[in-house]
mmCIF file with all atom_site columns, C-alpha atoms and ligand atoms in Angstrom:
data_model
loop_
_atom_site.group_PDB
_atom_site.id
_atom_site.type_symbol
_atom_site.label_atom_id
_atom_site.label_alt_id
_atom_site.label_comp_id
_atom_site.label_asym_id
_atom_site.label_entity_id
_atom_site.label_seq_id
_atom_site.pdbx_PDB_ins_code
_atom_site.Cartn_x
_atom_site.Cartn_y
_atom_site.Cartn_z
_atom_site.occupancy
_atom_site.B_iso_or_equiv
_atom_site.pdbx_formal_charge
_atom_site.auth_seq_id
_atom_site.auth_comp_id
_atom_site.auth_asym_id
_atom_site.auth_atom_id
_atom_site.pdbx_PDB_model_num
ATOM   1   C CA  . UNK A 1 1   ? -21.773 -2.425  23.939  1.00 0.00 ? 18  UNK A CA  1
ATOM   2   C CA  . UNK A 1 2   ? -24.340 -2.873  21.214  1.00 0.00 ? 19  UNK A CA  1
ATOM   3   C CA  . UNK A 1 3   ? -23.631 -1.654  17.674  1.00 0.00 ? 20  UNK A CA  1
ATOM   4   C CA  . UNK A 1 4   ? -25.149 1.864   17.986  1.00 0.00 ? 21  UNK A CA  1
ATOM   5   C CA  . UNK A 1 5   ? -23.097 2.339   21.179  1.00 0.00 ? 22  UNK A CA  1
ATOM   6   C CA  . UNK A 1 6   ? -19.908 1.185   19.436  1.00 0.00 ? 23  UNK A CA  1
ATOM   7   C CA  . UNK A 1 7   ? -20.570 3.563   16.532  1.00 0.00 ? 24  UNK A CA  1
ATOM   8   C CA  . UNK A 1 8   ? -21.226 6.419   18.955  1.00 0.00 ? 25  UNK A CA  1
ATOM   9   C CA  . UNK A 1 9   ? -18.159 5.626   21.096  1.00 0.00 ? 26  UNK A CA  1
ATOM   10  C CA  . UNK A 1 10  ? -15.668 5.425   18.205  1.00 0.00 ? 27  UNK A CA  1
ATOM   11  C CA  . UNK A 1 11  ? -13.574 8.566   17.924  1.00 0.00 ? 28  UNK A CA  1
ATOM   12  C CA  . UNK A 1 12  ? -10.324 9.528   16.247  1.00 0.00 ? 29  UNK A CA  1
ATOM   13  C CA  . UNK A 1 13  ? -8.715  10.453  19.567  1.00 0.00 ? 30  UNK A CA  1
ATOM   14  C CA  . UNK A 1 14  ? -5.092  11.602  19.641  1.00 0.00 ? 31  UNK A CA  1
ATOM   15  C CA  . UNK A 1 15  ? -4.248  11.287  23.340  1.00 0.00 ? 32  UNK A CA  1
ATOM   16  C CA  . UNK A 1 16  ? -3.116  7.713   23.802  1.00 0.00 ? 33  UNK A CA  1
ATOM   17  C CA  . UNK A 1 17  ? -1.410  5.736   26.505  1.00 0.00 ? 34  UNK A CA  1
ATOM   18  C CA  . UNK A 1 18  ? 0.377   2.424   26.197  1.00 0.00 ? 35  UNK A CA  1
ATOM   19  C CA  . UNK A 1 19  ? -1.449  -0.861  26.549  1.00 0.00 ? 36  UNK A CA  1
ATOM   20  C CA  . UNK A 1 20  ? -0.358  -4.460  26.095  1.00 0.00 ? 37  UNK A CA  1
ATOM   21  C CA  . UNK A 1 21  ? -1.866  -5.829  22.888  1.00 0.00 ? 38  UNK A CA  1
ATOM   22  C CA  . UNK A 1 22  ? -2.263  -9.584  23.140  1.00 0.00 ? 39  UNK A CA  1
ATOM   23  C CA  . UNK A 1 23  ? -2.093  -12.124 20.322  1.00 0.00 ? 40  UNK A CA  1
ATOM   24  C CA  . UNK A 1 24  ? -5.780  -12.936 21.056  1.00 0.00 ? 41  UNK A CA  1
ATOM   25  C CA  . UNK A 1 25  ? -6.802  -9.292  20.588  1.00 0.00 ? 42  UNK A CA  1
ATOM   26  C CA  . UNK A 1 26  ? -5.004  -9.181  17.250  1.00 0.00 ? 43  UNK A CA  1
ATOM   27  C CA  . UNK A 1 27  ? -6.703  -12.390 16.122  1.00 0.00 ? 44  UNK A CA  1
ATOM   28  C CA  . UNK A 1 28  ? -10.080 -10.888 17.049  1.00 0.00 ? 45  UNK A CA  1
ATOM   29  C CA  . UNK A 1 29  ? -9.338  -7.802  14.950  1.00 0.00 ? 46  UNK A CA  1
ATOM   30  C CA  . UNK A 1 30  ? -8.216  -9.893  11.972  1.00 0.00 ? 47  UNK A CA  1
ATOM   31  C CA  . UNK A 1 31  ? -11.388 -12.012 12.225  1.00 0.00 ? 48  UNK A CA  1
ATOM   32  C CA  . UNK A 1 32  ? -13.498 -8.842  12.007  1.00 0.00 ? 49  UNK A CA  1
ATOM   33  C CA  . UNK A 1 33  ? -11.838 -8.032  8.667   1.00 0.00 ? 50  UNK A CA  1
ATOM   34  C CA  . UNK A 1 34  ? -12.131 -11.643 7.520   1.00 0.00 ? 51  UNK A CA  1
ATOM   35  C CA  . UNK A 1 35  ? -15.942 -11.494 7.693   1.00 0.00 ? 52  UNK A CA  1
ATOM   36  C CA  . UNK A 1 36  ? -16.339 -8.233  5.769   1.00 0.00 ? 53  UNK A CA  1
ATOM   37  C CA  . UNK A 1 37  ? -18.178 -8.334  2.427   1.00 0.00 ? 54  UNK A CA  1
ATOM   38  C CA  . UNK A 1 38  ? -16.287 -7.834  -0.829  1.00 0.00 ? 55  UNK A CA  1
ATOM   39  C CA  . UNK A 1 39  ? -16.959 -7.890  -4.540  1.00 0.00 ? 56  UNK A CA  1
ATOM   40  C CA  . UNK A 1 40  ? -17.042 -11.581 -5.629  1.00 0.00 ? 57  UNK A CA  1
ATOM   41  C CA  . UNK A 1 41  ? -15.683 -12.334 -2.151  1.00 0.00 ? 58  UNK A CA  1
ATOM   42  C CA  . UNK A 1 42  ? -12.269 -11.247 -3.428  1.00 0.00 ? 59  UNK A CA  1
ATOM   43  C CA  . UNK A 1 43  ? -11.070 -10.037 0.004   1.00 0.00 ? 60  UNK A CA  1
ATOM   44  C CA  . UNK A 1 44  ? -8.484  -7.606  -1.413  1.00 0.00 ? 61  UNK A CA  1
ATOM   45  C CA  . UNK A 1 45  ? -7.413  -6.235  1.996   1.00 0.00 ? 62  UNK A CA  1
ATOM   46  C CA  . UNK A 1 46  ? -3.968  -6.969  3.402   1.00 0.00 ? 63  UNK A CA  1
ATOM   47  C CA  . UNK A 1 47  ? -2.611  -5.904  6.784   1.00 0.00 ? 64  UNK A CA  1
ATOM   48  C CA  . UNK A 1 48  ? 0.568   -5.795  8.804   1.00 0.00 ? 65  UNK A CA  1
ATOM   49  C CA  . UNK A 1 49  ? -0.067  -5.660  12.557  1.00 0.00 ? 66  UNK A CA  1
ATOM   50  C CA  . UNK A 1 50  ? 2.922   -3.986  14.159  1.00 0.00 ? 67  UNK A CA  1
ATOM   51  C CA  . UNK A 1 51  ? 3.465   -4.472  17.904  1.00 0.00 ? 68  UNK A CA  1
ATOM   52  C CA  . UNK A 1 52  ? 7.262   -4.881  18.207  1.00 0.00 ? 69  UNK A CA  1
ATOM   53  C CA  . UNK A 1 53  ? 8.719   -1.849  19.987  1.00 0.00 ? 70  UNK A CA  1
ATOM   54  C CA  . UNK A 1 54  ? 11.605  -1.426  17.545  1.00 0.00 ? 71  UNK A CA  1
ATOM   55  C CA  . UNK A 1 55  ? 9.302   -1.528  14.509  1.00 0.00 ? 72  UNK A CA  1
ATOM   56  C CA  . UNK A 1 56  ? 6.841   0.912   16.110  1.00 0.00 ? 73  UNK A CA  1
ATOM   57  C CA  . UNK A 1 57  ? 9.777   3.220   16.736  1.00 0.00 ? 74  UNK A CA  1
ATOM   58  C CA  . UNK A 1 58  ? 11.020  2.880   13.148  1.00 0.00 ? 75  UNK A CA  1
ATOM   59  C CA  . UNK A 1 59  ? 7.559   3.906   11.937  1.00 0.00 ? 76  UNK A CA  1
ATOM   60  C CA  . UNK A 1 60  ? 7.895   7.294   13.685  1.00 0.00 ? 77  UNK A CA  1
ATOM   61  C CA  . UNK A 1 61  ? 9.945   8.565   10.745  1.00 0.00 ? 78  UNK A CA  1
ATOM   62  C CA  . UNK A 1 62  ? 7.074   7.710   8.373   1.00 0.00 ? 79  UNK A CA  1
ATOM   63  C CA  . UNK A 1 63  ? 4.452   9.902   10.085  1.00 0.00 ? 80  UNK A CA  1
ATOM   64  C CA  . UNK A 1 64  ? 3.684   13.326  8.610   1.00 0.00 ? 81  UNK A CA  1
ATOM   65  C CA  . UNK A 1 65  ? 4.173   16.378  10.772  1.00 0.00 ? 82  UNK A CA  1
ATOM   66  C CA  . UNK A 1 66  ? 0.909   16.793  12.661  1.00 0.00 ? 83  UNK A CA  1
ATOM   67  C CA  . UNK A 1 67  ? 0.706   13.073  13.346  1.00 0.00 ? 84  UNK A CA  1
ATOM   68  C CA  . UNK A 1 68  ? 3.394   13.020  16.038  1.00 0.00 ? 85  UNK A CA  1
ATOM   69  C CA  . UNK A 1 69  ? 0.723   11.910  18.495  1.00 0.00 ? 86  UNK A CA  1
ATOM   70  C CA  . UNK A 1 70  ? 0.816   8.511   16.699  1.00 0.00 ? 87  UNK A CA  1
ATOM   71  C CA  . UNK A 1 71  ? 4.190   7.833   18.330  1.00 0.00 ? 88  UNK A CA  1
ATOM   72  C CA  . UNK A 1 72  ? 2.246   6.689   21.401  1.00 0.00 ? 89  UNK A CA  1
ATOM   73  C CA  . UNK A 1 73  ? 0.680   3.778   19.473  1.00 0.00 ? 90  UNK A CA  1
ATOM   74  C CA  . UNK A 1 74  ? 0.723   0.346   21.086  1.00 0.00 ? 91  UNK A CA  1
ATOM   75  C CA  . UNK A 1 75  ? -0.254  -1.227  17.764  1.00 0.00 ? 92  UNK A CA  1
ATOM   76  C CA  . UNK A 1 76  ? -0.127  0.124   14.217  1.00 0.00 ? 93  UNK A CA  1
ATOM   77  C CA  . UNK A 1 77  ? -2.081  -1.600  11.477  1.00 0.00 ? 94  UNK A CA  1
ATOM   78  C CA  . UNK A 1 78  ? -0.714  -0.949  7.988   1.00 0.00 ? 95  UNK A CA  1
ATOM   79  C CA  . UNK A 1 79  ? -3.555  -1.296  5.465   1.00 0.00 ? 96  UNK A CA  1
ATOM   80  C CA  . UNK A 1 80  ? -2.627  -2.176  1.906   1.00 0.00 ? 97  UNK A CA  1
ATOM   81  C CA  . UNK A 1 81  ? -4.091  -3.579  -1.282  1.00 0.00 ? 98  UNK A CA  1
ATOM   82  C CA  . UNK A 1 82  ? -3.792  -3.266  -5.048  1.00 0.00 ? 99  UNK A CA  1
ATOM   83  C CA  . UNK A 1 83  ? -6.183  -2.731  -7.898  1.00 0.00 ? 100 UNK A CA  1
ATOM   84  C CA  . UNK A 1 84  ? -5.966  -6.204  -9.440  1.00 0.00 ? 101 UNK A CA  1
ATOM   85  C CA  . UNK A 1 85  ? -6.887  -8.002  -6.197  1.00 0.00 ? 102 UNK A CA  1
ATOM   86  C CA  . UNK A 1 86  ? -10.536 -7.022  -6.670  1.00 0.00 ? 103 UNK A CA  1
ATOM   87  C CA  . UNK A 1 87  ? -13.339 -6.496  -9.206  1.00 0.00 ? 104 UNK A CA  1
ATOM   88  C CA  . UNK A 1 88  ? -13.226 -3.886  -11.884 1.00 0.00 ? 105 UNK A CA  1
ATOM   89  C CA  . UNK A 1 89  ? -16.784 -3.469  -13.195 1.00 0.00 ? 106 UNK A CA  1
ATOM   90  C CA  . UNK A 1 90  ? -16.576 -1.268  -16.286 1.00 0.00 ? 107 UNK A CA  1
ATOM   91  C CA  . UNK A 1 91  ? -14.901 1.833   -14.788 1.00 0.00 ? 108 UNK A CA  1
ATOM   92  C CA  . UNK A 1 92  ? -15.656 0.953   -11.150 1.00 0.00 ? 109 UNK A CA  1
ATOM   93  C CA  . UNK A 1 93  ? -12.666 -0.307  -9.199  1.00 0.00 ? 110 UNK A CA  1
ATOM   94  C CA  . UNK A 1 94  ? -13.633 -1.941  -5.920  1.00 0.00 ? 111 UNK A CA  1
ATOM   95  C CA  . UNK A 1 95  ? -10.301 -2.585  -4.157  1.00 0.00 ? 112 UNK A CA  1
ATOM   96  C CA  . UNK A 1 96  ? -10.311 0.617   -2.100  1.00 0.00 ? 113 UNK A CA  1
ATOM   97  C CA  . UNK A 1 97  ? -14.027 0.351   -1.276  1.00 0.00 ? 114 UNK A CA  1
ATOM   98  C CA  . UNK A 1 98  ? -13.709 -3.228  -0.027  1.00 0.00 ? 115 UNK A CA  1
ATOM   99  C CA  . UNK A 1 99  ? -10.475 -2.618  1.886   1.00 0.00 ? 116 UNK A CA  1
ATOM   100 C CA  . UNK A 1 100 ? -12.082 0.401   3.565   1.00 0.00 ? 117 UNK A CA  1
ATOM   101 C CA  . UNK A 1 101 ? -15.107 -1.705  4.540   1.00 0.00 ? 118 UNK A CA  1
ATOM   102 C CA  . UNK A 1 102 ? -12.963 -4.400  6.147   1.00 0.00 ? 119 UNK A CA  1
ATOM   103 C CA  . UNK A 1 103 ? -10.873 -1.784  7.920   1.00 0.00 ? 120 UNK A CA  1
ATOM   104 C CA  . UNK A 1 104 ? -14.065 -0.194  9.225   1.00 0.00 ? 121 UNK A CA  1
ATOM   105 C CA  . UNK A 1 105 ? -14.944 -3.576  10.751  1.00 0.00 ? 122 UNK A CA  1
ATOM   106 C CA  . UNK A 1 106 ? -11.518 -3.668  12.449  1.00 0.00 ? 123 UNK A CA  1
ATOM   107 C CA  . UNK A 1 107 ? -12.008 -0.148  13.810  1.00 0.00 ? 124 UNK A CA  1
ATOM   108 C CA  . UNK A 1 108 ? -15.442 -0.991  15.239  1.00 0.00 ? 125 UNK A CA  1
ATOM   109 C CA  . UNK A 1 109 ? -14.146 -4.248  16.743  1.00 0.00 ? 126 UNK A CA  1
ATOM   110 C CA  . UNK A 1 110 ? -11.254 -2.356  18.363  1.00 0.00 ? 127 UNK A CA  1
ATOM   111 C CA  . UNK A 1 111 ? -13.726 0.181   19.760  1.00 0.00 ? 128 UNK A CA  1
ATOM   112 C CA  . UNK A 1 112 ? -15.791 -2.626  21.240  1.00 0.00 ? 129 UNK A CA  1
ATOM   113 C CA  . UNK A 1 113 ? -12.598 -3.901  22.901  1.00 0.00 ? 130 UNK A CA  1
ATOM   114 C CA  . UNK A 1 114 ? -12.116 -0.527  24.603  1.00 0.00 ? 131 UNK A CA  1
ATOM   115 C CA  . UNK A 1 115 ? -9.354  0.654   22.260  1.00 0.00 ? 132 UNK A CA  1
ATOM   116 C CA  . UNK A 1 116 ? -8.875  3.768   20.167  1.00 0.00 ? 133 UNK A CA  1
ATOM   117 C CA  . UNK A 1 117 ? -8.368  2.874   16.493  1.00 0.00 ? 134 UNK A CA  1
ATOM   118 C CA  . UNK A 1 118 ? -7.555  6.060   14.583  1.00 0.00 ? 135 UNK A CA  1
ATOM   119 C CA  . UNK A 1 119 ? -6.973  5.787   10.811  1.00 0.00 ? 136 UNK A CA  1
ATOM   120 C CA  . UNK A 1 120 ? -4.464  8.180   9.240   1.00 0.00 ? 137 UNK A CA  1
ATOM   121 C CA  . UNK A 1 121 ? -3.513  9.138   5.698   1.00 0.00 ? 138 UNK A CA  1
ATOM   122 C CA  . UNK A 1 122 ? -0.677  11.411  6.811   1.00 0.00 ? 139 UNK A CA  1
ATOM   123 C CA  . UNK A 1 123 ? 2.355   9.150   6.378   1.00 0.00 ? 140 UNK A CA  1
ATOM   124 C CA  . UNK A 1 124 ? 4.952   8.240   3.778   1.00 0.00 ? 141 UNK A CA  1
ATOM   125 C CA  . UNK A 1 125 ? 3.867   5.024   1.998   1.00 0.00 ? 142 UNK A CA  1
ATOM   126 C CA  . UNK A 1 126 ? 7.387   4.652   0.637   1.00 0.00 ? 143 UNK A CA  1
ATOM   127 C CA  . UNK A 1 127 ? 8.909   4.591   4.130   1.00 0.00 ? 144 UNK A CA  1
ATOM   128 C CA  . UNK A 1 128 ? 6.163   2.294   5.474   1.00 0.00 ? 145 UNK A CA  1
ATOM   129 C CA  . UNK A 1 129 ? 6.790   -0.185  2.637   1.00 0.00 ? 146 UNK A CA  1
ATOM   130 C CA  . UNK A 1 130 ? 10.508  -0.194  3.328   1.00 0.00 ? 147 UNK A CA  1
ATOM   131 C CA  . UNK A 1 131 ? 10.148  -0.574  7.106   1.00 0.00 ? 148 UNK A CA  1
ATOM   132 C CA  . UNK A 1 132 ? 7.509   -3.324  6.898   1.00 0.00 ? 149 UNK A CA  1
ATOM   133 C CA  . UNK A 1 133 ? 8.789   -5.078  3.749   1.00 0.00 ? 150 UNK A CA  1
ATOM   134 C CA  . UNK A 1 134 ? 5.498   -4.544  1.912   1.00 0.00 ? 151 UNK A CA  1
ATOM   135 C CA  . UNK A 1 135 ? 5.859   -5.373  -1.814  1.00 0.00 ? 152 UNK A CA  1
ATOM   136 C CA  . UNK A 1 136 ? 6.546   -2.390  -4.071  1.00 0.00 ? 153 UNK A CA  1
ATOM   137 C CA  . UNK A 1 137 ? 3.432   -2.929  -6.254  1.00 0.00 ? 154 UNK A CA  1
ATOM   138 C CA  . UNK A 1 138 ? 1.043   -2.578  -3.279  1.00 0.00 ? 155 UNK A CA  1
ATOM   139 C CA  . UNK A 1 139 ? -0.778  0.636   -2.294  1.00 0.00 ? 156 UNK A CA  1
ATOM   140 C CA  . UNK A 1 140 ? -0.460  1.377   1.405   1.00 0.00 ? 157 UNK A CA  1
ATOM   141 C CA  . UNK A 1 141 ? -3.679  3.322   1.835   1.00 0.00 ? 158 UNK A CA  1
ATOM   142 C CA  . UNK A 1 142 ? -3.861  3.931   5.595   1.00 0.00 ? 159 UNK A CA  1
ATOM   143 C CA  . UNK A 1 143 ? -2.316  3.260   8.949   1.00 0.00 ? 160 UNK A CA  1
ATOM   144 C CA  . UNK A 1 144 ? -4.618  2.574   11.882  1.00 0.00 ? 161 UNK A CA  1
ATOM   145 C CA  . UNK A 1 145 ? -3.095  3.885   15.094  1.00 0.00 ? 162 UNK A CA  1
ATOM   146 C CA  . UNK A 1 146 ? -4.255  1.836   18.065  1.00 0.00 ? 163 UNK A CA  1
ATOM   147 C CA  . UNK A 1 147 ? -3.882  2.500   21.774  1.00 0.00 ? 164 UNK A CA  1
ATOM   148 C CA  . UNK A 1 148 ? -5.746  3.123   24.984  1.00 0.00 ? 165 UNK A CA  1
ATOM   149 C CA  . UNK A 1 149 ? -7.401  6.510   25.308  1.00 0.00 ? 166 UNK A CA  1
ATOM   150 C CA  . UNK A 1 150 ? -5.666  8.757   27.829  1.00 0.00 ? 167 UNK A CA  1
ATOM   151 C CA  . UNK A 1 151 ? -8.768  10.334  29.284  1.00 0.00 ? 168 UNK A CA  1
ATOM   152 C CA  . UNK A 1 152 ? -6.790  12.543  31.679  1.00 0.00 ? 169 UNK A CA  1
ATOM   153 C CA  . UNK A 1 153 ? -6.332  14.927  28.724  1.00 0.00 ? 170 UNK A CA  1
ATOM   154 C CA  . UNK A 1 154 ? -9.300  16.732  27.212  1.00 0.00 ? 171 UNK A CA  1
ATOM   155 C CA  . UNK A 1 155 ? -9.886  16.001  23.524  1.00 0.00 ? 172 UNK A CA  1
ATOM   156 C CA  . UNK A 1 156 ? -11.431 18.273  20.907  1.00 0.00 ? 173 UNK A CA  1
ATOM   157 C CA  . UNK A 1 157 ? -15.184 17.694  20.549  1.00 0.00 ? 174 UNK A CA  1
ATOM   158 C CA  . UNK A 1 158 ? -16.244 15.494  17.658  1.00 0.00 ? 175 UNK A CA  1
ATOM   159 C CA  . UNK A 1 159 ? -15.966 17.452  14.393  1.00 0.00 ? 176 UNK A CA  1
ATOM   160 C CA  . UNK A 1 160 ? -19.320 18.566  13.031  1.00 0.00 ? 177 UNK A CA  1
ATOM   161 C CA  . UNK A 1 161 ? -21.099 16.258  10.621  1.00 0.00 ? 178 UNK A CA  1
ATOM   162 C CA  . UNK A 1 162 ? -23.080 17.123  7.530   1.00 0.00 ? 179 UNK A CA  1
ATOM   163 C CA  . UNK A 1 163 ? -26.837 17.153  8.001   1.00 0.00 ? 180 UNK A CA  1
ATOM   164 C CA  . UNK A 1 164 ? -28.734 13.977  7.129   1.00 0.00 ? 181 UNK A CA  1
ATOM   165 C CA  . UNK A 1 165 ? -30.312 15.569  4.048   1.00 0.00 ? 182 UNK A CA  1
ATOM   166 C CA  . UNK A 1 166 ? -26.861 16.611  2.778   1.00 0.00 ? 183 UNK A CA  1
ATOM   167 C CA  . UNK A 1 167 ? -25.587 13.043  2.661   1.00 0.00 ? 184 UNK A CA  1
ATOM   168 C CA  . UNK A 1 168 ? -28.675 10.977  1.953   1.00 0.00 ? 185 UNK A CA  1
ATOM   169 C CA  . UNK A 1 169 ? -32.106 11.117  0.485   1.00 0.00 ? 186 UNK A CA  1
ATOM   170 C CA  . UNK A 1 170 ? -35.001 8.818   1.108   1.00 0.00 ? 187 UNK A CA  1
ATOM   171 C CA  . UNK A 1 171 ? -37.192 8.227   -1.907  1.00 0.00 ? 188 UNK A CA  1
HETATM 172 C C1  . FMN B 2 .   ? -8.794  7.901   5.429   1.00 0.00 ? 369 FMN B C1  1
HETATM 173 C C2  . FMN B 2 .   ? -8.629  8.740   6.675   1.00 0.00 ? 369 FMN B C2  1
HETATM 174 C C3  . FMN B 2 .   ? -7.485  9.499   6.838   1.00 0.00 ? 369 FMN B C3  1
HETATM 175 C C4  . FMN B 2 .   ? -7.292  10.232  8.016   1.00 0.00 ? 369 FMN B C4  1
HETATM 176 N N1  . FMN B 2 .   ? -6.089  10.863  8.199   1.00 0.00 ? 369 FMN B N1  1
HETATM 177 C C5  . FMN B 2 .   ? -5.832  11.438  9.398   1.00 0.00 ? 369 FMN B C5  1
HETATM 178 C C6  . FMN B 2 .   ? -4.537  11.966  9.678   1.00 0.00 ? 369 FMN B C6  1
HETATM 179 O O1  . FMN B 2 .   ? -3.603  11.884  8.878   1.00 0.00 ? 369 FMN B O1  1
HETATM 180 N N2  . FMN B 2 .   ? -4.348  12.511  10.913  1.00 0.00 ? 369 FMN B N2  1
HETATM 181 C C7  . FMN B 2 .   ? -5.340  12.591  11.846  1.00 0.00 ? 369 FMN B C7  1
HETATM 182 O O2  . FMN B 2 .   ? -5.088  13.087  12.961  1.00 0.00 ? 369 FMN B O2  1
HETATM 183 N N3  . FMN B 2 .   ? -6.581  12.084  11.601  1.00 0.00 ? 369 FMN B N3  1
HETATM 184 C C8  . FMN B 2 .   ? -6.848  11.512  10.414  1.00 0.00 ? 369 FMN B C8  1
HETATM 185 N N4  . FMN B 2 .   ? -8.093  10.959  10.180  1.00 0.00 ? 369 FMN B N4  1
HETATM 186 C C9  . FMN B 2 .   ? -9.151  11.045  11.188  1.00 0.00 ? 369 FMN B C9  1
HETATM 187 C C10 . FMN B 2 .   ? -10.236 12.049  10.795  1.00 0.00 ? 369 FMN B C10 1
HETATM 188 O O3  . FMN B 2 .   ? -9.698  13.351  10.837  1.00 0.00 ? 369 FMN B O3  1
HETATM 189 C C11 . FMN B 2 .   ? -11.442 11.906  11.740  1.00 0.00 ? 369 FMN B C11 1
HETATM 190 O O4  . FMN B 2 .   ? -11.977 10.606  11.592  1.00 0.00 ? 369 FMN B O4  1
HETATM 191 C C12 . FMN B 2 .   ? -12.538 12.932  11.420  1.00 0.00 ? 369 FMN B C12 1
HETATM 192 O O5  . FMN B 2 .   ? -12.075 14.234  11.707  1.00 0.00 ? 369 FMN B O5  1
HETATM 193 C C13 . FMN B 2 .   ? -13.818 12.693  12.228  1.00 0.00 ? 369 FMN B C13 1
HETATM 194 O O6  . FMN B 2 .   ? -13.564 12.661  13.621  1.00 0.00 ? 369 FMN B O6  1
HETATM 195 P P1  . FMN B 2 .   ? -14.017 11.393  14.504  1.00 0.00 ? 369 FMN B P1  1
HETATM 196 O O7  . FMN B 2 .   ? -13.442 10.176  13.820  1.00 0.00 ? 369 FMN B O7  1
HETATM 197 O O8  . FMN B 2 .   ? -13.436 11.621  15.884  1.00 0.00 ? 369 FMN B O8  1
HETATM 198 O O9  . FMN B 2 .   ? -15.516 11.376  14.532  1.00 0.00 ? 369 FMN B O9  1
HETATM 199 C C14 . FMN B 2 .   ? -8.309  10.247  9.006   1.00 0.00 ? 369 FMN B C14 1
HETATM 200 C C15 . FMN B 2 .   ? -9.469  9.476   8.816   1.00 0.00 ? 369 FMN B C15 1
HETATM 201 C C16 . FMN B 2 .   ? -9.624  8.723   7.685   1.00 0.00 ? 369 FMN B C16 1
HETATM 202 C C17 . FMN B 2 .   ? -10.861 7.848   7.534   1.00 0.00 ? 369 FMN B C17 1
#
């Protein structure tokens, strides 16, 4: 797939089936994040890649109601960072921006590898920190739920997007 195809293919699907996630696949995903740009090259993103069955099961208790579908994940990527890992330019704090960029790279790489990579905000950061031993002073900002799309079940169509002129202007 070329980049426009990857961007078009990526969806936040909720019908997943199990797939074996290899060490090589995980390395490829981490490398995608490694090459993302960041303010002063600070690379404020941190991840835990969870593949162990027992840990994936423990994470079930951290999902918000409505995200039960995530229990089918073959891999969960916990995304975390903190403010002082990145630039603060006057009032502009870049840690969330840069971590989101790198995570976007991971999501596109996963899509290229034929996986669903669905980010969620609906979880308890407190429980995730406890289960994954993430330091208390870190902000767990998202989980990326990864699996194989179960295309035997029909998904909702892609939610409508704002019109081009609502999100951008060309001057
Ligand atoms: C930061 C963030 C948080 C999200 N949280 C959830 C969530 O808790 N549960 C969920 O099912 N989808 C969640 N999503 C997925 C969005 O709902 C989805 O990307 C959006 O509706 C657009 O659909 P599409 O990705 O299929 O194009 C989240 C996406 C992002 C980027």
